[in-house]
Short mmCIF file of C-alpha atoms in Angstrom, two decimals:
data_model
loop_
_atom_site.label_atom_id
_atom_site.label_comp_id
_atom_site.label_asym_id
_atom_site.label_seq_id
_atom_site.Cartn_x
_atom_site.Cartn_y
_atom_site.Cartn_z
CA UNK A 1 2.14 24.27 -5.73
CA UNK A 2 -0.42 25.78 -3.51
CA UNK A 3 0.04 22.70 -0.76
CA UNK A 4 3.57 24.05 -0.75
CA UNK A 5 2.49 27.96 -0.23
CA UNK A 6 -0.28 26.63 2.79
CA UNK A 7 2.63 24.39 4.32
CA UNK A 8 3.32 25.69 7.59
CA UNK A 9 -0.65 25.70 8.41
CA UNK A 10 -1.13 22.44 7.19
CA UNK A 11 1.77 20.85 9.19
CA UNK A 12 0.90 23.20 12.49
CA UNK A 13 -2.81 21.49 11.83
CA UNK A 14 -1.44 17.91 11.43
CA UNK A 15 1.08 18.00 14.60
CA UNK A 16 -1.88 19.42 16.90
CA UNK A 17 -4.51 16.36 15.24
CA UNK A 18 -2.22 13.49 15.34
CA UNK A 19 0.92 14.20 17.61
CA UNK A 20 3.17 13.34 14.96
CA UNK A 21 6.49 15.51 15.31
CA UNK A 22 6.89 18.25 12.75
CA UNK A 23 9.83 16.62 11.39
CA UNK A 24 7.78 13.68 9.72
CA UNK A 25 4.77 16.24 8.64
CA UNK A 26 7.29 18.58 6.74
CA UNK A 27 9.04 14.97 5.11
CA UNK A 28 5.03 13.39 4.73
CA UNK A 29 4.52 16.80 2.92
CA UNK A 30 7.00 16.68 0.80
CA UNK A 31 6.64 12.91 0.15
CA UNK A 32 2.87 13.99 -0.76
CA UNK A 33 3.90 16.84 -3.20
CA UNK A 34 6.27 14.26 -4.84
CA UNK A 35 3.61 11.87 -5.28
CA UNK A 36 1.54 14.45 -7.34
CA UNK A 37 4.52 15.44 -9.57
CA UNK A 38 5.30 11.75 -10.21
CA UNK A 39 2.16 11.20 -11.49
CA UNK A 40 2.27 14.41 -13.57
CA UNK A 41 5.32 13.15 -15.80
CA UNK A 42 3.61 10.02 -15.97
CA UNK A 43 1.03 11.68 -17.78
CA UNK A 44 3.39 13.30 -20.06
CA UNK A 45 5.15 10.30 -20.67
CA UNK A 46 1.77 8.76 -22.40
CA UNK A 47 2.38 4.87 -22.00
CA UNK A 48 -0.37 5.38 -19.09
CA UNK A 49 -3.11 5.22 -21.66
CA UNK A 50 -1.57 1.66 -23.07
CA UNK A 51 -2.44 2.50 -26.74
CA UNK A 52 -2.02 -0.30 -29.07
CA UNK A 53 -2.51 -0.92 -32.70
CA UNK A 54 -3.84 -3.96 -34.84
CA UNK A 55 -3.04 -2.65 -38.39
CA UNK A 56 -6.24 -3.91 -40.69
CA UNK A 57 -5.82 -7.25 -42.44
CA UNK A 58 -8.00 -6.84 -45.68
CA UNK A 59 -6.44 -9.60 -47.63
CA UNK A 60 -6.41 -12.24 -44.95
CA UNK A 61 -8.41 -15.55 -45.00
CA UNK A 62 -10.50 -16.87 -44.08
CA UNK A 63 -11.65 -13.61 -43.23
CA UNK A 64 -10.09 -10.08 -43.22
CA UNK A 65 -9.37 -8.07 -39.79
CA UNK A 66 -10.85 -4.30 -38.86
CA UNK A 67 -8.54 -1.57 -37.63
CA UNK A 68 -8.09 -2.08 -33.99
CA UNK A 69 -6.82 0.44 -31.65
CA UNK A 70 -7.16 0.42 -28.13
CA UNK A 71 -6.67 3.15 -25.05
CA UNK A 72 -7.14 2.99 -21.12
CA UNK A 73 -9.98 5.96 -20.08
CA UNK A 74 -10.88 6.38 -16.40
CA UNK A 75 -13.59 4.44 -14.87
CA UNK A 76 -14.87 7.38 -13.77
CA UNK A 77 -15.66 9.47 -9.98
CA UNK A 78 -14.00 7.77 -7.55
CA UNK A 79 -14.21 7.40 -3.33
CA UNK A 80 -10.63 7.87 -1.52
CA UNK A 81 -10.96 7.15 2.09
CA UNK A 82 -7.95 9.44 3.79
CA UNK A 83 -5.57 6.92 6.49
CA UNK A 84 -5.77 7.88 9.71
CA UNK A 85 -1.39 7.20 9.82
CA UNK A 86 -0.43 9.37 7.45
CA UNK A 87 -2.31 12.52 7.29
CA UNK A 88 -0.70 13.90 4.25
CA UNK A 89 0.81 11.20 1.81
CA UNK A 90 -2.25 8.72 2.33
CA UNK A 91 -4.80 11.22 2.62
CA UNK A 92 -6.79 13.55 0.99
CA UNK A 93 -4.19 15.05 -1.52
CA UNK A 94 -2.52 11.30 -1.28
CA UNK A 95 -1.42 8.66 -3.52
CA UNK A 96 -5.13 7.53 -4.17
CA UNK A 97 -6.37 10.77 -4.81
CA UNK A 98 -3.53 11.85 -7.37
CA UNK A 99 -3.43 8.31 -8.89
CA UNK A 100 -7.43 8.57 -9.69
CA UNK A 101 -6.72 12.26 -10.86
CA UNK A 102 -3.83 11.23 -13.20
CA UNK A 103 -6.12 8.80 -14.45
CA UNK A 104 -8.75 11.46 -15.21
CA UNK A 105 -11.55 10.78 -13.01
CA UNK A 106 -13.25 13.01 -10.21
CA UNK A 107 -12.66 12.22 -6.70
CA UNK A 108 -14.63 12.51 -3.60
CA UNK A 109 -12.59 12.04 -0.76
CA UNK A 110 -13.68 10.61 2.87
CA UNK A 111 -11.58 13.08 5.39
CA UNK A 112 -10.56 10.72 8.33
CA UNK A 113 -12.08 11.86 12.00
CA UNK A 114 -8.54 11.64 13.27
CA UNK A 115 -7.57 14.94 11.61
CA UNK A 116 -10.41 16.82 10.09
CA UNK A 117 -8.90 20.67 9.88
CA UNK A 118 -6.13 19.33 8.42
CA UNK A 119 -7.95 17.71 5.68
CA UNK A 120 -10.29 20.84 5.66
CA UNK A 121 -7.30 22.84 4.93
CA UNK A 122 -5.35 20.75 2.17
CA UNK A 123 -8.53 20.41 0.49
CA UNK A 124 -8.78 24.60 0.13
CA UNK A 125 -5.42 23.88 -1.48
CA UNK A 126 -6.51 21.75 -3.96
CA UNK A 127 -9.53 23.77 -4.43
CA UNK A 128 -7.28 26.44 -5.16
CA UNK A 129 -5.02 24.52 -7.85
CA UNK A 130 -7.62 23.46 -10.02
CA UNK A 131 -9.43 27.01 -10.04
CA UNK A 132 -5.63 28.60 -11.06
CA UNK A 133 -6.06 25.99 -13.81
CA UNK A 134 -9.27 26.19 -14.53
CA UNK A 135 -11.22 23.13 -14.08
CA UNK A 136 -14.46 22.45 -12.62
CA UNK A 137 -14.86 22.53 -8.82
CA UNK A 138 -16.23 19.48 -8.86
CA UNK A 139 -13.29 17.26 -10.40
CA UNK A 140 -12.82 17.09 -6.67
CA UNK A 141 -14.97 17.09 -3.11
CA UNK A 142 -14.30 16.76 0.34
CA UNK A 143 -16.76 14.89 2.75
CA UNK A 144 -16.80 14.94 6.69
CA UNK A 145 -18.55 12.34 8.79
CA UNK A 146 -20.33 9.16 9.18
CA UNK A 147 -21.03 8.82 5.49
CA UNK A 148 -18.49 6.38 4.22
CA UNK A 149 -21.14 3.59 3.63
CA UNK A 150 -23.54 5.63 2.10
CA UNK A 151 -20.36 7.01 -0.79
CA UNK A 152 -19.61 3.42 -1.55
CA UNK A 153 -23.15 2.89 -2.10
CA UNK A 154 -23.77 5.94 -4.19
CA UNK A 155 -24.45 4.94 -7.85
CA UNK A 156 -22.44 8.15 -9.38
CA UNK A 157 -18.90 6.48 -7.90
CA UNK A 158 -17.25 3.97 -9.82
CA UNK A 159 -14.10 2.69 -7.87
CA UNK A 160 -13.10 2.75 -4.19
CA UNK A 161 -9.36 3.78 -2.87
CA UNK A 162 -9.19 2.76 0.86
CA UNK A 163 -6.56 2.54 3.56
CA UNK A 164 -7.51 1.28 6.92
CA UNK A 165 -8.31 -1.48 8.93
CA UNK A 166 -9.32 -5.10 8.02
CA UNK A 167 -13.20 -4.49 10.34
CA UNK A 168 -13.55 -1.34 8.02
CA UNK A 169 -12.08 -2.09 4.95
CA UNK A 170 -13.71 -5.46 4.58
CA UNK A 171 -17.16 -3.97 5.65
CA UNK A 172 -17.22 -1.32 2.60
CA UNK A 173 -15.90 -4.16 0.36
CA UNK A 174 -19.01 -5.88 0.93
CA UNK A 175 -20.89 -2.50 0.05
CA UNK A 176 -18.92 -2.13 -3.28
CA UNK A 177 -19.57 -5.86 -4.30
CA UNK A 178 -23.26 -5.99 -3.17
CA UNK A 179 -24.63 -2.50 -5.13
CA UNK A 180 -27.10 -3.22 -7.98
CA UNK A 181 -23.99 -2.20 -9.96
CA UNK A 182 -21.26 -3.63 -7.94
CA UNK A 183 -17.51 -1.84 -8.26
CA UNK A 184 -14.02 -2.58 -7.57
CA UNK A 185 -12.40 -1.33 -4.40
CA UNK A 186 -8.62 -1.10 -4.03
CA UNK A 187 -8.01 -2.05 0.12
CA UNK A 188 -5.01 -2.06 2.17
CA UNK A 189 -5.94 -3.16 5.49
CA UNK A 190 -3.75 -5.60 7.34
CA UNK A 191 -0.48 -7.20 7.44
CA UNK A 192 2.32 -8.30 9.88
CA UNK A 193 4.99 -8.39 7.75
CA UNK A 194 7.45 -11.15 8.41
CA UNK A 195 11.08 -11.01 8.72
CA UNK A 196 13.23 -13.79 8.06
CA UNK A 197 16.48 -14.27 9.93
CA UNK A 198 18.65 -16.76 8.52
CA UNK A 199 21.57 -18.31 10.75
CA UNK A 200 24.28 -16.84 8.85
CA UNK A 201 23.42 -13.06 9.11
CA UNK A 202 22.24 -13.64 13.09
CA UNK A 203 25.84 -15.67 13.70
CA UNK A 204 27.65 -12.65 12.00
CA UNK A 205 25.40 -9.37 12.94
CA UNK A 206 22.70 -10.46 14.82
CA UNK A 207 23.13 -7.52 17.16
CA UNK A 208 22.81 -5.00 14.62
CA UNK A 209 19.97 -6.33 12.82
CA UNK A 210 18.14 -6.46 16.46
CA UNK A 211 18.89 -2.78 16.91
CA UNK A 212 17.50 -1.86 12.99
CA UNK A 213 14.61 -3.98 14.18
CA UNK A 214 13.53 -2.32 17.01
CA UNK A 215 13.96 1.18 15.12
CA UNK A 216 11.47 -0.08 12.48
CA UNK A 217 9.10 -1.39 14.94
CA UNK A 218 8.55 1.50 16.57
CA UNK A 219 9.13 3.58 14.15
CA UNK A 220 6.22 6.37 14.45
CA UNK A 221 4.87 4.48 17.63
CA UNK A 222 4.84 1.23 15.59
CA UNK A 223 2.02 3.21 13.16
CA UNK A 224 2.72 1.98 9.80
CA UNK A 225 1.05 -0.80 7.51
CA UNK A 226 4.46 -2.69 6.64
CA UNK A 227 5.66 -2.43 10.72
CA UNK A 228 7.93 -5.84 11.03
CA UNK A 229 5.19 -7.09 13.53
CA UNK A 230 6.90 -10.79 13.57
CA UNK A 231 10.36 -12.27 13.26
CA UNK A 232 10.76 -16.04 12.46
CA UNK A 233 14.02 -16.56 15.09
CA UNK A 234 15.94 -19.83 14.53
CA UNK A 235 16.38 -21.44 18.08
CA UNK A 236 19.32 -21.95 19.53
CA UNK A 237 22.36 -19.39 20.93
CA UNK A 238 22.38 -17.10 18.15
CA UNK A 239 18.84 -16.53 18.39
CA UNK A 240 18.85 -16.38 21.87
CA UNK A 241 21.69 -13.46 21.44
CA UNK A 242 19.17 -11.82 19.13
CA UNK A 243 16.22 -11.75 21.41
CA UNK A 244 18.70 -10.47 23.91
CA UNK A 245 19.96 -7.41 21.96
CA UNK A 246 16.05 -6.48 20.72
CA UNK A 247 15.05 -6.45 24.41
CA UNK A 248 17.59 -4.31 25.31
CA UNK A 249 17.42 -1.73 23.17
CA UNK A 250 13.10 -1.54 23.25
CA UNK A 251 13.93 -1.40 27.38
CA UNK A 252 15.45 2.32 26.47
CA UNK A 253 12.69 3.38 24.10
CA UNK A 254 9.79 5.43 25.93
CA UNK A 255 5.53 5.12 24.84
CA UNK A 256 4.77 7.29 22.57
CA UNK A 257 1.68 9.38 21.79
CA UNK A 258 -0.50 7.83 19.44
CA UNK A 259 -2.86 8.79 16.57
CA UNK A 260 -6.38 8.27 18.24
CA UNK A 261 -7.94 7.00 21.21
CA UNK A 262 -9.60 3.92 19.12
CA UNK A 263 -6.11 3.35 18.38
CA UNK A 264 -4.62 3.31 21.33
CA UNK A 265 -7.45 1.51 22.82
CA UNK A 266 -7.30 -1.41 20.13
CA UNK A 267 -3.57 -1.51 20.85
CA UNK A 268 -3.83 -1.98 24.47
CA UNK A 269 -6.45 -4.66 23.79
CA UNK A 270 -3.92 -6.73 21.15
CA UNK A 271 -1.17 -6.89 23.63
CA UNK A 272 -3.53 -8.01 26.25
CA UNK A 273 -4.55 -10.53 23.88
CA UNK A 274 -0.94 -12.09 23.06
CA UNK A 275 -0.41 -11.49 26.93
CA UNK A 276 -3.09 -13.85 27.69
CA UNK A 277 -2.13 -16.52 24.42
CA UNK A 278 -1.48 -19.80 25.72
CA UNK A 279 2.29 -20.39 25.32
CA UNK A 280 3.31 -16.78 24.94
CA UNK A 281 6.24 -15.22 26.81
CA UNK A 282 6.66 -11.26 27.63
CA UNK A 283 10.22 -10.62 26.92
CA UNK A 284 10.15 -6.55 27.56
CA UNK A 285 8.32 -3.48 27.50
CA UNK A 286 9.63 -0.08 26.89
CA UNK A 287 10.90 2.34 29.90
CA UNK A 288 8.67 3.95 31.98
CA UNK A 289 4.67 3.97 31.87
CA UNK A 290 2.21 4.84 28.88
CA UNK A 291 0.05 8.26 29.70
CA UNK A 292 -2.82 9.19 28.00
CA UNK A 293 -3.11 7.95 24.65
CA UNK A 294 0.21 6.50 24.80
CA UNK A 295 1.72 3.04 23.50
CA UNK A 296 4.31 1.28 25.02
CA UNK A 297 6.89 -1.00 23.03
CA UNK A 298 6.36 -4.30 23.63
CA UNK A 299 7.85 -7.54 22.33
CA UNK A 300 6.84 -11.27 23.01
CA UNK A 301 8.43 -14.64 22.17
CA UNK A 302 6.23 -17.77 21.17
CA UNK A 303 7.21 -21.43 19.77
CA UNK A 304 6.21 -22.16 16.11
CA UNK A 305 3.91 -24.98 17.59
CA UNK A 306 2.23 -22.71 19.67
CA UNK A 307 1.69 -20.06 17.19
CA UNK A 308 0.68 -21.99 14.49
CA UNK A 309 -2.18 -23.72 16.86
CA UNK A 310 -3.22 -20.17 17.40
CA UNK A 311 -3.77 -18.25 14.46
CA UNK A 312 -5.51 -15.01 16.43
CA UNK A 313 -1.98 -14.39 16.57
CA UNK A 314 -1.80 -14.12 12.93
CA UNK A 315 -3.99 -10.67 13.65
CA UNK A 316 -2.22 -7.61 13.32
CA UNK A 317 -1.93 -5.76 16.56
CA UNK A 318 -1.26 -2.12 15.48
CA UNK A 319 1.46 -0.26 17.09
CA UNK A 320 4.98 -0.75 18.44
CA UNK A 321 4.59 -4.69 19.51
CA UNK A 322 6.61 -7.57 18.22
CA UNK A 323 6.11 -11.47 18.18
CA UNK A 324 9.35 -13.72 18.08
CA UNK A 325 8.46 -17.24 16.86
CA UNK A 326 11.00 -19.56 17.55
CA UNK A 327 11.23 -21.92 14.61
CA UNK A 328 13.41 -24.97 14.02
CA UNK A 329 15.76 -23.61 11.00
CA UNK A 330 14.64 -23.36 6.94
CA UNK A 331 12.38 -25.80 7.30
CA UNK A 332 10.49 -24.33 10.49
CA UNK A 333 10.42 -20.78 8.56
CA UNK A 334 8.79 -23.08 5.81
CA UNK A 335 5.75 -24.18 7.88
CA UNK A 336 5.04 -20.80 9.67
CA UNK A 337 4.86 -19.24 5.84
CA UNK A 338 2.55 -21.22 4.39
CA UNK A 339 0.03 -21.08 7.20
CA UNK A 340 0.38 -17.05 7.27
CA UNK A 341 -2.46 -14.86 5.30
CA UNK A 342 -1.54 -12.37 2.69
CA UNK A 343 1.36 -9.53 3.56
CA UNK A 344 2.49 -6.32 2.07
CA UNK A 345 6.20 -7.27 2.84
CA UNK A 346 8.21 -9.88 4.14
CA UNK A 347 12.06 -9.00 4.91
CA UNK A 348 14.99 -11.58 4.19
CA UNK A 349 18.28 -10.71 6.66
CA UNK A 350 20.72 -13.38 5.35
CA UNK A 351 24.64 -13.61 4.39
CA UNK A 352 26.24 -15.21 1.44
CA UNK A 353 25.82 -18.73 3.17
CA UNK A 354 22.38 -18.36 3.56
CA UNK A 355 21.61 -18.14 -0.63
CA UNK A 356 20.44 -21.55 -0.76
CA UNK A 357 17.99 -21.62 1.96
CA UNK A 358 16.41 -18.36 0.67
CA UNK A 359 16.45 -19.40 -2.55
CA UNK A 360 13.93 -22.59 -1.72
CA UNK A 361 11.52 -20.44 0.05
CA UNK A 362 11.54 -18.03 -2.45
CA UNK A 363 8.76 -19.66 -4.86
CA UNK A 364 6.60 -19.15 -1.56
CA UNK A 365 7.60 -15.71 -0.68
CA UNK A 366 6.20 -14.57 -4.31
CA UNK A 367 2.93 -16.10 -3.06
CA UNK A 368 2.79 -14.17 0.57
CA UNK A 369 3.72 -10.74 -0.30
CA UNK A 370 3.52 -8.13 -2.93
CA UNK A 371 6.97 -6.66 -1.38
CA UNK A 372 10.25 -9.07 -1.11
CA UNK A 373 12.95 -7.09 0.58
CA UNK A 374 16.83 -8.28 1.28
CA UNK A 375 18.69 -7.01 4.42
CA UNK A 376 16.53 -4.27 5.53
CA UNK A 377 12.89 -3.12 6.76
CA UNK A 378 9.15 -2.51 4.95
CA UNK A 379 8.39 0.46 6.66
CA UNK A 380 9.84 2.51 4.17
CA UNK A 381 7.80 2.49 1.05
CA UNK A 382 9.85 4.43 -2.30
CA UNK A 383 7.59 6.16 -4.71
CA UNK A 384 8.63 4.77 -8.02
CA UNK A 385 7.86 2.62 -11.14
CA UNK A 386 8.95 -0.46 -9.44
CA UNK A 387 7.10 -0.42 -6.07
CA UNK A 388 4.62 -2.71 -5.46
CA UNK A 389 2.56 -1.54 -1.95
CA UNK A 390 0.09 -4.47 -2.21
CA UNK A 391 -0.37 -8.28 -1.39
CA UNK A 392 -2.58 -10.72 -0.98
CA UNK A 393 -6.02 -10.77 0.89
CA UNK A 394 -5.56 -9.58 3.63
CA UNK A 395 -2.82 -7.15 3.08
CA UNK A 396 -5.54 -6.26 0.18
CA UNK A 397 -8.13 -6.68 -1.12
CA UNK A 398 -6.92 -7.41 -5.05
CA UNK A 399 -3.33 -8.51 -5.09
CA UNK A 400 -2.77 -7.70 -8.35
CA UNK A 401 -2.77 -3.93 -7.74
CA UNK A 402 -0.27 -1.50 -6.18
CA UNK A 403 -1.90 2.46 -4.36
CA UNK A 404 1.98 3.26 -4.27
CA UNK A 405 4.04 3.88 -7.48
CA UNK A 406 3.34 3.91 -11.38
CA UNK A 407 0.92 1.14 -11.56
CA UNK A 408 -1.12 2.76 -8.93
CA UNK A 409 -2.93 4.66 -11.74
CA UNK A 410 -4.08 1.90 -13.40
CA UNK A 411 -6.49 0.87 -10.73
CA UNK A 412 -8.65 4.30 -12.50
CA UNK A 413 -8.48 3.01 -16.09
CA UNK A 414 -10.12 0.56 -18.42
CA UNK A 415 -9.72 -0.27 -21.83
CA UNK A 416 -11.91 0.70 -24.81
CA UNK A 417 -11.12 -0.88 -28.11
CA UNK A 418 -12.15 1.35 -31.61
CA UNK A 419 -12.73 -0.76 -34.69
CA UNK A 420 -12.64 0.72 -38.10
CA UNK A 421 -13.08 4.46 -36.96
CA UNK A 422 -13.48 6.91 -39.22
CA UNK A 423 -10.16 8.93 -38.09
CA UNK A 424 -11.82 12.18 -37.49
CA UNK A 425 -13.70 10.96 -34.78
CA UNK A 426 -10.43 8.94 -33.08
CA UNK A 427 -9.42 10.15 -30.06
CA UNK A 428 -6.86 12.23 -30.40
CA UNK A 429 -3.99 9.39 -29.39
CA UNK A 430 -4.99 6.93 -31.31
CA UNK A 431 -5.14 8.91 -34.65
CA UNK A 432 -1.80 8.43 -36.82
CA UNK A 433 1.00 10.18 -36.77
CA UNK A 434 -0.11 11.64 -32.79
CA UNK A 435 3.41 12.07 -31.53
CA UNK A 436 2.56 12.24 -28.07
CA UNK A 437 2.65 8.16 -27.33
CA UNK A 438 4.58 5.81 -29.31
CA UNK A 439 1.85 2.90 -29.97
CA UNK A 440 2.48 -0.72 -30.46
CA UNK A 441 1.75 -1.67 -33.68
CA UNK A 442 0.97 -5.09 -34.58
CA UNK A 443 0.59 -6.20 -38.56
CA UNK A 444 -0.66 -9.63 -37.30
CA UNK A 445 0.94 -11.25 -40.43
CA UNK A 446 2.49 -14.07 -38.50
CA UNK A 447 -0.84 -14.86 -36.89
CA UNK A 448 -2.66 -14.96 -40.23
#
């Protein structure tokens, strides 16, 4: 694979753009690679093109039924807008960009001003890929600058990909949906990610899970979309010892460089902000100072009164800061919930004794998030059938998508239905006998 054969350039490129450590470029590589031969066997699986079959009906009444057959096509050339987090994997040879590939449409992909040369330079891979194979340069295109408004608005694309913030994501939305012909556009933009922590898991481990907690929230400076930016903390001792542990292990943790100035600068200006919220309590900051372009760790502590008469602190402040909301046991995690927005994830840490509880709030969990994990942290995000990287507005901006796993392709496809074609001019998978997919075939007898 020719992003394989240009990988030491790329990563050298993306460790001088975005101070990420060469470590997590060679694993973001690989993770990007992996992406693009996922969706590859998905395409020689078949089921992607969701053929189906309505055998004809000529001797039903009151009247007879046509041949039906139906496949998925793509919607056509499609915008990917690269993330400024994740130079590789959610960028221009990312999950967007394969995903709209797989699903046979052109892409023209938005490189992000965080790390142009390295988006320069994995393009000239992919370049290179589909010349080896022989398609036409312009399956896919690379565009630099202030011209993100003017692609959504350009008739020729059909379908947005987009990973960002809510200000921009929300302001091409409005682009998309206001065009003479208006088109979809797949958004992840913002989400906080809750984690539950249920009295019987803090009672029995609450140390440990405070340590795993810290890890994940500043996990690459606190740069990810599913970073656990707020805990729901039952009050009492337990908690207490909780909030204790977390404080003492972000005390050892340094600042970190982060991906841009804007960044930095908006992440500075969100811990200002919860500094300054009525009712909010600094608990600890990480060791020393923050340089240039550096975060600092930061975690706060809040009542659920006081956040829930404040819902700026709903707003996702994006880097290695955490908000502890005190809440008064199941049924104080149940009010905080249902006055949250949309999420991508929201974590459960509970023991056996603690089944019940979550098993109430679960109905409402299903609601929040598009992600529902057990004993563990969002911020890793598996590429697989299963995975759902998606949630309700705001998290997204259609919840019943996913721009990470199997489904992801299927944000690049619509349906076409064929009645009573002659067979010669069937595509190719719906004609009979095509051994490539396995069709669904329906004789409609028992709804005669």
């Amino acid at each position: 694979m020719r992003l394989e054969h240009h990988s030491a350039d790329i990563v050298a490129s993306a460790h001088a753009e975005t101070a990420l450590p060469v470590a997590r470029l060679q694993g973001e590589l690989g993770r990007t690679t992996g992406q693009l031969r996922f969706f590859a066997f998905i395409l020689r699986e078949g089921s992607f093109a969701g053929v189906q079959f309505d055998s004809p009906l000529p001797e039903r009444l009151p009247a007879p039924r046509p041949d039906l057959r139906q496949r998925r096509i793509g919607v056509g050339p499609v915008a990917v807008f690269g993330a400024s987090n994740f130079p590789l994997a959610f960028s221009v040879a990312g999950g967007d960009t394969a995903s709209a590939l797989a699903a046979g449409c052109p892409v023209v992909c938005k490189a992000h001003s965080g790390h142009p040369e390295t988006s320069r330079l994995v393009a000239i891979a992919i370049g290179e890929a589909l010349q080896a194979q022989g398609f036409p340069a312009g399956i896919f295109s690379l565009v630099t600058g202030s011209v993100g408004a003017d692609l959504v608005a350009h008739p020729a694309i059909r379908a947005v990909g987009f990973t960002g913030s809510r200000h921009g994501g929300t302001a091409l939305l409005a682009i998309a949906q206001s065009r003479r012909v208006p088109i979809p556009m797949y958004a992840e933009m913002s989400s906080i990610n809750p984690v539950l922590l249920f009295p019987g898991a803090l009672k029995s481990r609450g140390a440990s899970i405070a340590a795993d907690f810290v890890a994940s929230l500043t996990l690459g400076v606190g740069q990810f979309c599913t970073n656990p930016g707020l805990v729901l903390l039952p009050r009492g001792t337990d908690g207490d010892a909780f909030r204790d542990a977390a404080v003492a292990a972000l005390s050892q943790l340094p600042a970190g460089t982060m991906l841009t100035d804007g960044i930095c600068e908006a992440y500075g200006a969100g811990v200002a902000a919860w500094e300054n919220a009525p009712g909010v309590r600094a608990l600890g900051r990480g060791a020393g100072a923050a340089g240039i372009r550096q975060g600092l760790p930061a975690l706060f502590e809040v009542s659920m009164a006081d956040f829930l008469a404040q819902p700026m602190l709903q707003q996702e402040v994006f880097g290695p800061a955490g908000l502890l909301v005190r809440c008064e046991g199941s049924a104080g995690f149940r009010q905080v919930l249902q006055a949250l927005e949309g999420q991508l994830t929201v974590a459960l840490h509970m023991d056996a004794t603690d089944h019940a509880d979550a098993h109430e709030l679960l109905p409402l969990l299903e609601r929040l998030a598009g992600r529902i994990l057990v004993n563990g942290f969002g911020t890793g995000v598996e590429v697989a059938h299963a995975m759902v990287h998606g949630g309700p507005w705001p998290a997204t901006s259609d919840s019943r998508t996913t721009s990470v796993g199997a489904l992801a392709l299927e944000r690049f496809l619509r349906p076409v239905c064929y009645q009573n074609f002659p067979a010669e001019l069937l595509p190719e998978a719906l004609r009979d006998g095509n051994p490539w997919n396995l069709p669904r075939r329906r004789d409609g007898r028992a709804a005669q």
